[in-house]
mmCIF file of N, CA and C in Angstrom:
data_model
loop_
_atom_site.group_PDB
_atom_site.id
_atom_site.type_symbol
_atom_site.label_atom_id
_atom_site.label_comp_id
_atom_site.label_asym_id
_atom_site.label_seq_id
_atom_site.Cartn_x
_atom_site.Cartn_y
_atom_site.Cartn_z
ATOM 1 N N UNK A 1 35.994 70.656 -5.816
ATOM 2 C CA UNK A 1 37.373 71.140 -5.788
ATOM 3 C C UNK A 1 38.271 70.074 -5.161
ATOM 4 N N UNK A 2 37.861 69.255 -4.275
ATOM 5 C CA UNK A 2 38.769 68.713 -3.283
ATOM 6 C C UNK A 2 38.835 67.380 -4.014
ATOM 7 N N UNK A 3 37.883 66.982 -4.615
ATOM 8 C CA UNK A 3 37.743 65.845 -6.180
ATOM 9 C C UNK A 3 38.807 66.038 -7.020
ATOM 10 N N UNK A 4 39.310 66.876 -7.467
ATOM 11 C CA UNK A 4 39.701 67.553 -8.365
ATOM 12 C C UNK A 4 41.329 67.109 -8.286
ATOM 13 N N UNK A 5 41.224 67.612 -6.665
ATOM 14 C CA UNK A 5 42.977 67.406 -5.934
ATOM 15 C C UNK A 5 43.415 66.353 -5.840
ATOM 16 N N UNK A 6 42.178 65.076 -5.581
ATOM 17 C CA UNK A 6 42.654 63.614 -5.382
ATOM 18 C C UNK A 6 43.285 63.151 -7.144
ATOM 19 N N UNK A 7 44.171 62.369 -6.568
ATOM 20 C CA UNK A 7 44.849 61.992 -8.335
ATOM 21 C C UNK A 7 43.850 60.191 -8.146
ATOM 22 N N UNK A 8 43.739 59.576 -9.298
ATOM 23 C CA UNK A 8 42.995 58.987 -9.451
ATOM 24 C C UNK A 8 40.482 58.811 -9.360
ATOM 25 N N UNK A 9 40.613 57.997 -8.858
ATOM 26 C CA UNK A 9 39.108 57.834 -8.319
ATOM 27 C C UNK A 9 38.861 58.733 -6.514
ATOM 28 N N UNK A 10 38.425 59.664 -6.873
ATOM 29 C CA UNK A 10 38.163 59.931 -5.482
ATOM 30 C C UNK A 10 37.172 59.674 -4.899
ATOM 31 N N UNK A 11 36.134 59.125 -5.206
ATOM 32 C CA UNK A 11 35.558 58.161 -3.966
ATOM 33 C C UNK A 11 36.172 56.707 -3.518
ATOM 34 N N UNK A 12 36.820 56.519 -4.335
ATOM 35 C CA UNK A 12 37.970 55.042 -3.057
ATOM 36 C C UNK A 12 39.347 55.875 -2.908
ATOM 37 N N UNK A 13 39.179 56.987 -2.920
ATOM 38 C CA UNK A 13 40.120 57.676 -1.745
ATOM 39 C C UNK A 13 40.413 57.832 -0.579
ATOM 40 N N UNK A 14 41.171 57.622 0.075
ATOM 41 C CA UNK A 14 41.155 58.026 1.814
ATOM 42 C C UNK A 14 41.578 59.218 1.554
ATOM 43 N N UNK A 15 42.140 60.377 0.787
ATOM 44 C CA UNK A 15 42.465 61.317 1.412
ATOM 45 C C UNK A 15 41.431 62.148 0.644
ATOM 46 N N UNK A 16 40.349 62.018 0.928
ATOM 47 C CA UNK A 16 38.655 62.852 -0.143
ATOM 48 C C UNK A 16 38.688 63.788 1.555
ATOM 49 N N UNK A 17 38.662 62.972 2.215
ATOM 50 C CA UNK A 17 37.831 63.989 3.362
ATOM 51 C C UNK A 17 38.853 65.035 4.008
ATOM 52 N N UNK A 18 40.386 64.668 3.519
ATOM 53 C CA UNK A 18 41.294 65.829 4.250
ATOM 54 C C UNK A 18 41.172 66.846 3.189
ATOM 55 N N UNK A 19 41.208 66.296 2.563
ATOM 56 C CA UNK A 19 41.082 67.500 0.965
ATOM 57 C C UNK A 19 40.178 68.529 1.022
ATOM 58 N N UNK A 20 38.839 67.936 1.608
ATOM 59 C CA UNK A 20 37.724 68.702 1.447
ATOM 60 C C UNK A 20 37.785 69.389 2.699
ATOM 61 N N UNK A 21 37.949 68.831 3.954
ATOM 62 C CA UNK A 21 38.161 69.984 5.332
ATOM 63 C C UNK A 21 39.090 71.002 4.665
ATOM 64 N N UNK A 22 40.810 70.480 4.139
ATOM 65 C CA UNK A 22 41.419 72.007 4.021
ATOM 66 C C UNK A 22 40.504 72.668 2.679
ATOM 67 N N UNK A 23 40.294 72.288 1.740
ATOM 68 C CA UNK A 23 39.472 73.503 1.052
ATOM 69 C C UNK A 23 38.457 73.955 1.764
ATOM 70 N N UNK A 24 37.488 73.797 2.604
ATOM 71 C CA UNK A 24 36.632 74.023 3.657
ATOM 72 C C UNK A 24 37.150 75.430 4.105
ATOM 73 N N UNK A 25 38.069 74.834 4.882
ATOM 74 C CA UNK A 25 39.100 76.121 5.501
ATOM 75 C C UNK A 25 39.562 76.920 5.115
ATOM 76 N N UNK A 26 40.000 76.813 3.766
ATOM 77 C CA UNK A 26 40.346 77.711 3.418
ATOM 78 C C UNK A 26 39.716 78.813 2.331
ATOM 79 N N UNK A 27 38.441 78.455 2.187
ATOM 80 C CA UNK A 27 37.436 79.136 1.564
ATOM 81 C C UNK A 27 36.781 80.134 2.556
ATOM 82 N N UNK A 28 37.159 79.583 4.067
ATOM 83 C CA UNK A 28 36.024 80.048 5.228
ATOM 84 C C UNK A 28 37.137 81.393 5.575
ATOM 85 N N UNK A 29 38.369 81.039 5.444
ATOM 86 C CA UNK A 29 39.009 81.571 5.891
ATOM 87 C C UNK A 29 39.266 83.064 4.810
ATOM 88 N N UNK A 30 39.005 82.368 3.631
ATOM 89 C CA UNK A 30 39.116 83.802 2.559
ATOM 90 C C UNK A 30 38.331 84.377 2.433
ATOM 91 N N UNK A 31 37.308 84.338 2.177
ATOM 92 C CA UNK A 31 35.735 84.446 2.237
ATOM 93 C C UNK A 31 35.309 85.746 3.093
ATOM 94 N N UNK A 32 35.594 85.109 4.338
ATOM 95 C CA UNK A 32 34.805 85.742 5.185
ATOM 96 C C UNK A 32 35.907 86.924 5.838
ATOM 97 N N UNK A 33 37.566 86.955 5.530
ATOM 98 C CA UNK A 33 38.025 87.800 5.579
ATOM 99 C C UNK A 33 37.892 88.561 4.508
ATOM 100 N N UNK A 34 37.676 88.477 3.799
ATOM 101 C CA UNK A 34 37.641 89.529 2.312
ATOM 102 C C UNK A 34 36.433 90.063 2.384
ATOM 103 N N UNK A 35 35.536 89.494 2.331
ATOM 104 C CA UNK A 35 33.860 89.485 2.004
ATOM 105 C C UNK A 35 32.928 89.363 3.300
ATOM 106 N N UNK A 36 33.402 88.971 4.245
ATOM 107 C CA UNK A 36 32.504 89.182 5.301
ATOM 108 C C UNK A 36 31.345 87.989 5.466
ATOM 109 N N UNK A 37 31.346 86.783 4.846
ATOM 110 C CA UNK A 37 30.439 85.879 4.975
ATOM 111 C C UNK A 37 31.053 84.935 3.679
ATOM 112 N N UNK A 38 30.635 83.513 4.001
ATOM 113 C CA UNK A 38 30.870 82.657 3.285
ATOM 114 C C UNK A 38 30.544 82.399 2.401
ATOM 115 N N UNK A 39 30.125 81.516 1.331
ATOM 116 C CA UNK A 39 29.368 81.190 0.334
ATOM 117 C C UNK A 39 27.854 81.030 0.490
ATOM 118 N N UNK A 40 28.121 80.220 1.538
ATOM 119 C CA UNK A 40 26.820 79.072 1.896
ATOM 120 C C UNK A 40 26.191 80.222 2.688
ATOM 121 N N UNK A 41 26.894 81.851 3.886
ATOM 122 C CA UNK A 41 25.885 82.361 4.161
ATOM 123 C C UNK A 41 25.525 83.549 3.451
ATOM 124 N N UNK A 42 26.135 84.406 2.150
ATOM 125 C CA UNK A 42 25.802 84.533 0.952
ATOM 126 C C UNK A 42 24.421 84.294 0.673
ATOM 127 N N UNK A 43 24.502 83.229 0.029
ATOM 128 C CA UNK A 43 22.721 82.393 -0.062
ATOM 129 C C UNK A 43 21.845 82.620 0.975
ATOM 130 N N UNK A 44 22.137 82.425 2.228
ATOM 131 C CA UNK A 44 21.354 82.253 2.953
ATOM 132 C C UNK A 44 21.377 83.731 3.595
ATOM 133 N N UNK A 45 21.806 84.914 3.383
ATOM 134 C CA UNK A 45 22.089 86.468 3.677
ATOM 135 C C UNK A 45 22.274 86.403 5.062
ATOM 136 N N UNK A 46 22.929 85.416 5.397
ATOM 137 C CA UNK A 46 24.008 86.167 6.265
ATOM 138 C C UNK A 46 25.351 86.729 6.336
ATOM 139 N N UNK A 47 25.756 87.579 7.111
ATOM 140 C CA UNK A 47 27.471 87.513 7.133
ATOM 141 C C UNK A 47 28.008 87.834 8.646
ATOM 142 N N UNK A 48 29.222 87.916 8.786
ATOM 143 C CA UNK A 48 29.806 87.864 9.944
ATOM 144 C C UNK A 48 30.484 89.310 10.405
ATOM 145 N N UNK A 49 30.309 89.625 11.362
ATOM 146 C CA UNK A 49 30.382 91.104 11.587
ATOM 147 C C UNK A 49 31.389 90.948 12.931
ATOM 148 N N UNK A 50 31.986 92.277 13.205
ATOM 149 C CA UNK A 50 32.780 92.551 14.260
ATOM 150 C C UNK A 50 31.978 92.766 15.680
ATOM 151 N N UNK A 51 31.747 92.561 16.848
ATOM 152 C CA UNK A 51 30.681 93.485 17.396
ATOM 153 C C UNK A 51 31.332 94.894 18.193
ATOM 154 N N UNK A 52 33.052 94.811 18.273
ATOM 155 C CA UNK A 52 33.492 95.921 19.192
ATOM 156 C C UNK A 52 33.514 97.584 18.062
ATOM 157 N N UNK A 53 34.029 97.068 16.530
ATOM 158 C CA UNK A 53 33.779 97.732 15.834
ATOM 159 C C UNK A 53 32.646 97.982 14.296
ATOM 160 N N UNK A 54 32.685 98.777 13.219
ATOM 161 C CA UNK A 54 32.190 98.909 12.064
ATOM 162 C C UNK A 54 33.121 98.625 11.217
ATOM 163 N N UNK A 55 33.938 98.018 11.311
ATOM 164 C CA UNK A 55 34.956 97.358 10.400
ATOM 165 C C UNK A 55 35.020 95.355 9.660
ATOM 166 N N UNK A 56 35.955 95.239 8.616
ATOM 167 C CA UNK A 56 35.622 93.938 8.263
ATOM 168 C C UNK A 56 36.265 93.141 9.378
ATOM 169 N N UNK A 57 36.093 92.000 9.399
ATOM 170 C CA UNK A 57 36.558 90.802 10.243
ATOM 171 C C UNK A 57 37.924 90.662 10.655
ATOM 172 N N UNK A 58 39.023 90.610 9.355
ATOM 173 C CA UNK A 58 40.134 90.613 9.191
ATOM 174 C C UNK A 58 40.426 89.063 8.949
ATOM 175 N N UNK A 59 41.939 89.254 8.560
ATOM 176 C CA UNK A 59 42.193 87.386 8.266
ATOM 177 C C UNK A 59 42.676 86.736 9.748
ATOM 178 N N UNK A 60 43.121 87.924 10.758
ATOM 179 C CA UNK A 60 43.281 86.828 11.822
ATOM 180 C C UNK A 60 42.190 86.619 12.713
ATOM 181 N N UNK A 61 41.209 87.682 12.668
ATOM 182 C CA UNK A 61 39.734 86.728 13.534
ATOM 183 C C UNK A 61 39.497 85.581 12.416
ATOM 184 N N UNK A 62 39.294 85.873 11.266
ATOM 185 C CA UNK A 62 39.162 84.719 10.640
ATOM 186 C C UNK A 62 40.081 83.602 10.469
ATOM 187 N N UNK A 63 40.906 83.527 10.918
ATOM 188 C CA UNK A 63 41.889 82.466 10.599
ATOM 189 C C UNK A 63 41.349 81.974 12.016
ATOM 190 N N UNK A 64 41.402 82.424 13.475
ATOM 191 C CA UNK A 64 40.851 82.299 14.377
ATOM 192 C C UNK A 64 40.029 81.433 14.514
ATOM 193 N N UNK A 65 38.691 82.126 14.075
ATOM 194 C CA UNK A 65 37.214 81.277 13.899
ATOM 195 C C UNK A 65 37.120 80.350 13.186
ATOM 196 N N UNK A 66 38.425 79.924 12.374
ATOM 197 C CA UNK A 66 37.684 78.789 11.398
ATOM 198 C C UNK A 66 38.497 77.638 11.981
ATOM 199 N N UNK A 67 39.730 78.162 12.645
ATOM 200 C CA UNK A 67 40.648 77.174 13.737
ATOM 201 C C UNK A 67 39.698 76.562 14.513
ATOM 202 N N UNK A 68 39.193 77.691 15.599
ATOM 203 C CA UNK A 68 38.267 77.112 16.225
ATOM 204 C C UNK A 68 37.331 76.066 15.713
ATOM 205 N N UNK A 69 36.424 76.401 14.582
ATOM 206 C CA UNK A 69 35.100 75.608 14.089
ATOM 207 C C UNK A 69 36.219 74.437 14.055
ATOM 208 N N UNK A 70 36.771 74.185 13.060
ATOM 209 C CA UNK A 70 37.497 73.005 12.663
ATOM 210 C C UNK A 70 37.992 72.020 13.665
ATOM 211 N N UNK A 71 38.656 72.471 14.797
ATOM 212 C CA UNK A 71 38.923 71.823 16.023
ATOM 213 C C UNK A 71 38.548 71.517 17.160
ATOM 214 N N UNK A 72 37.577 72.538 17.032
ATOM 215 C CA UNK A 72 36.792 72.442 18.980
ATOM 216 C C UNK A 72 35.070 71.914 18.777
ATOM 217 N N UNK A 73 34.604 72.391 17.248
ATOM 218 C CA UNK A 73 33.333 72.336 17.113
ATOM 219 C C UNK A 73 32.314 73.190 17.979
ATOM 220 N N UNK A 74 32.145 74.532 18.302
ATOM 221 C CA UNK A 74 32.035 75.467 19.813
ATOM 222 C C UNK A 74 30.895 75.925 18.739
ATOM 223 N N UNK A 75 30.299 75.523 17.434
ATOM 224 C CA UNK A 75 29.266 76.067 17.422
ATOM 225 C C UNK A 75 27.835 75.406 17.855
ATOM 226 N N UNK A 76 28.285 74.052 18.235
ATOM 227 C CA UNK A 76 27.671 73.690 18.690
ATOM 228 C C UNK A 76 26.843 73.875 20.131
ATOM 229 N N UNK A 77 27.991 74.745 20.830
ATOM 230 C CA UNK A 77 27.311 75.504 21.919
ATOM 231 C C UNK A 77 27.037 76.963 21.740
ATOM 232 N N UNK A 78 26.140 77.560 22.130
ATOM 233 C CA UNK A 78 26.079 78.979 21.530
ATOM 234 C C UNK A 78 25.358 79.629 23.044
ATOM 235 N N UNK A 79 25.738 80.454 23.009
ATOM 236 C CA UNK A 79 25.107 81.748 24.786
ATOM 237 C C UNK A 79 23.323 82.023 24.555
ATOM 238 N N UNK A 80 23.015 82.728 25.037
ATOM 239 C CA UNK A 80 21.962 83.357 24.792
ATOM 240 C C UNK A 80 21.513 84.036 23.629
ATOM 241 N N UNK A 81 22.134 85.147 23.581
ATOM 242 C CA UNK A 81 22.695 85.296 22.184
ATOM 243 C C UNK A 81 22.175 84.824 20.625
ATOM 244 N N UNK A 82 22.672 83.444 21.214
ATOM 245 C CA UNK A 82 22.835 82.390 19.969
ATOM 246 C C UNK A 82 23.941 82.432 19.067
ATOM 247 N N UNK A 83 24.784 83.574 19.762
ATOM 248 C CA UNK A 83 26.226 83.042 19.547
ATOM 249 C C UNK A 83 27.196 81.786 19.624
ATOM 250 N N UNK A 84 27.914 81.202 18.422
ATOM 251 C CA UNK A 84 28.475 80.153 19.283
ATOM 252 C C UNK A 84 29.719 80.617 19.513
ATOM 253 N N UNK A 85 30.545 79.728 20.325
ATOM 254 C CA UNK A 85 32.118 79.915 21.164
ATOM 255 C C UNK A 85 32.798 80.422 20.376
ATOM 256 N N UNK A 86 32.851 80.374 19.064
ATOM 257 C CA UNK A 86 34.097 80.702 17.955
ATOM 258 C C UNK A 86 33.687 81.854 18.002
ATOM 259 N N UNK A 87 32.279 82.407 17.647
ATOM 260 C CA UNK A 87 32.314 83.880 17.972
ATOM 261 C C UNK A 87 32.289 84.573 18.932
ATOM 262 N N UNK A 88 32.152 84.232 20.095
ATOM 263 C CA UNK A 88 32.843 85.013 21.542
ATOM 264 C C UNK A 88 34.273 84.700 21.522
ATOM 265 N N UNK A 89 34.952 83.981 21.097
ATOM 266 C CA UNK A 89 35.845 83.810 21.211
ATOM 267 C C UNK A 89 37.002 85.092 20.528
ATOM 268 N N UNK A 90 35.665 84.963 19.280
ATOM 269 C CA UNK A 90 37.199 86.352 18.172
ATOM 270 C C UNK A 90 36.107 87.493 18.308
ATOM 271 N N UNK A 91 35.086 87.768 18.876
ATOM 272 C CA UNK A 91 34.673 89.153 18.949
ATOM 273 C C UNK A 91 33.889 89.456 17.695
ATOM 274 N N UNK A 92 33.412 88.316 17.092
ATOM 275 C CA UNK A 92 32.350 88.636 16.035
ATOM 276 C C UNK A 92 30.841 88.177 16.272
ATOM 277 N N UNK A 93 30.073 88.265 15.126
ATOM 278 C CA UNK A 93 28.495 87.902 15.478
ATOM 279 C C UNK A 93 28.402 87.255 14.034
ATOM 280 N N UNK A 94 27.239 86.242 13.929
ATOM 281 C CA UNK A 94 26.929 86.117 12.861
ATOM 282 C C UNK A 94 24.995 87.009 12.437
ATOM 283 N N UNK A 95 25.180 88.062 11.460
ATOM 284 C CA UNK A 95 23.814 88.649 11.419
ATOM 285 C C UNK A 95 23.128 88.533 9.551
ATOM 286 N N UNK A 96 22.135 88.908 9.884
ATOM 287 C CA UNK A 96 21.563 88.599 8.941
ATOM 288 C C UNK A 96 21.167 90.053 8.098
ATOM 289 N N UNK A 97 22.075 90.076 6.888
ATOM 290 C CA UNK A 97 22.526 91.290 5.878
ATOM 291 C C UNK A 97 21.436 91.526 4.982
ATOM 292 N N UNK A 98 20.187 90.956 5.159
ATOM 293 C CA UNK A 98 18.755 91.555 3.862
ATOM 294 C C UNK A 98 17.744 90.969 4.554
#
């Protein structure tokens, strides 16, 4: 997709890798507010859940969490749990749906 956006050759592009973070984002961000899990955890059966309620995510935890991933990188730290920061942060979990 983010190929697609560059006009000319996009591998001697410089702007391949902004292209591909905002489609990134904004797949993570639709995705997982609509649908509850991404593509990539789809495949892999996970999805992302609320933990205070039984309800979907919404677009502003998700707009939230994908701010976070994108800028702070906090999944790289994760609690006990095995939560990472983006999800303590907006009050979700990531679990495994099958």
């Amino acid at each position: 997709i983010a190929s697609a956006l560059v006009a000319g050759n996009p591998l001697e592009s410089s702007q391949i890798s902004a292209y591909t973070l905002i489609v990134w984002f904004v797949v993570g961000v639709a995705c997982v507010s609509l649908f509850s899990f991404t593509p990539g955890q789809f495949i892999a059966g996970l999805q992302v859940v609320r933990v205070d309620r039984p309800v979907r995510v919404g677009i502003v935890r998700a707009l939230a969490r994908q701010l976070l991933l994108v800028f702070i990188a906090p999944a790289l730290v994760t609690d006990v749990d095995g939560r990472g920061l983006q999800d303590r942060a907006t009050g979700t979990a990531v679990v495994r749906s099958r």
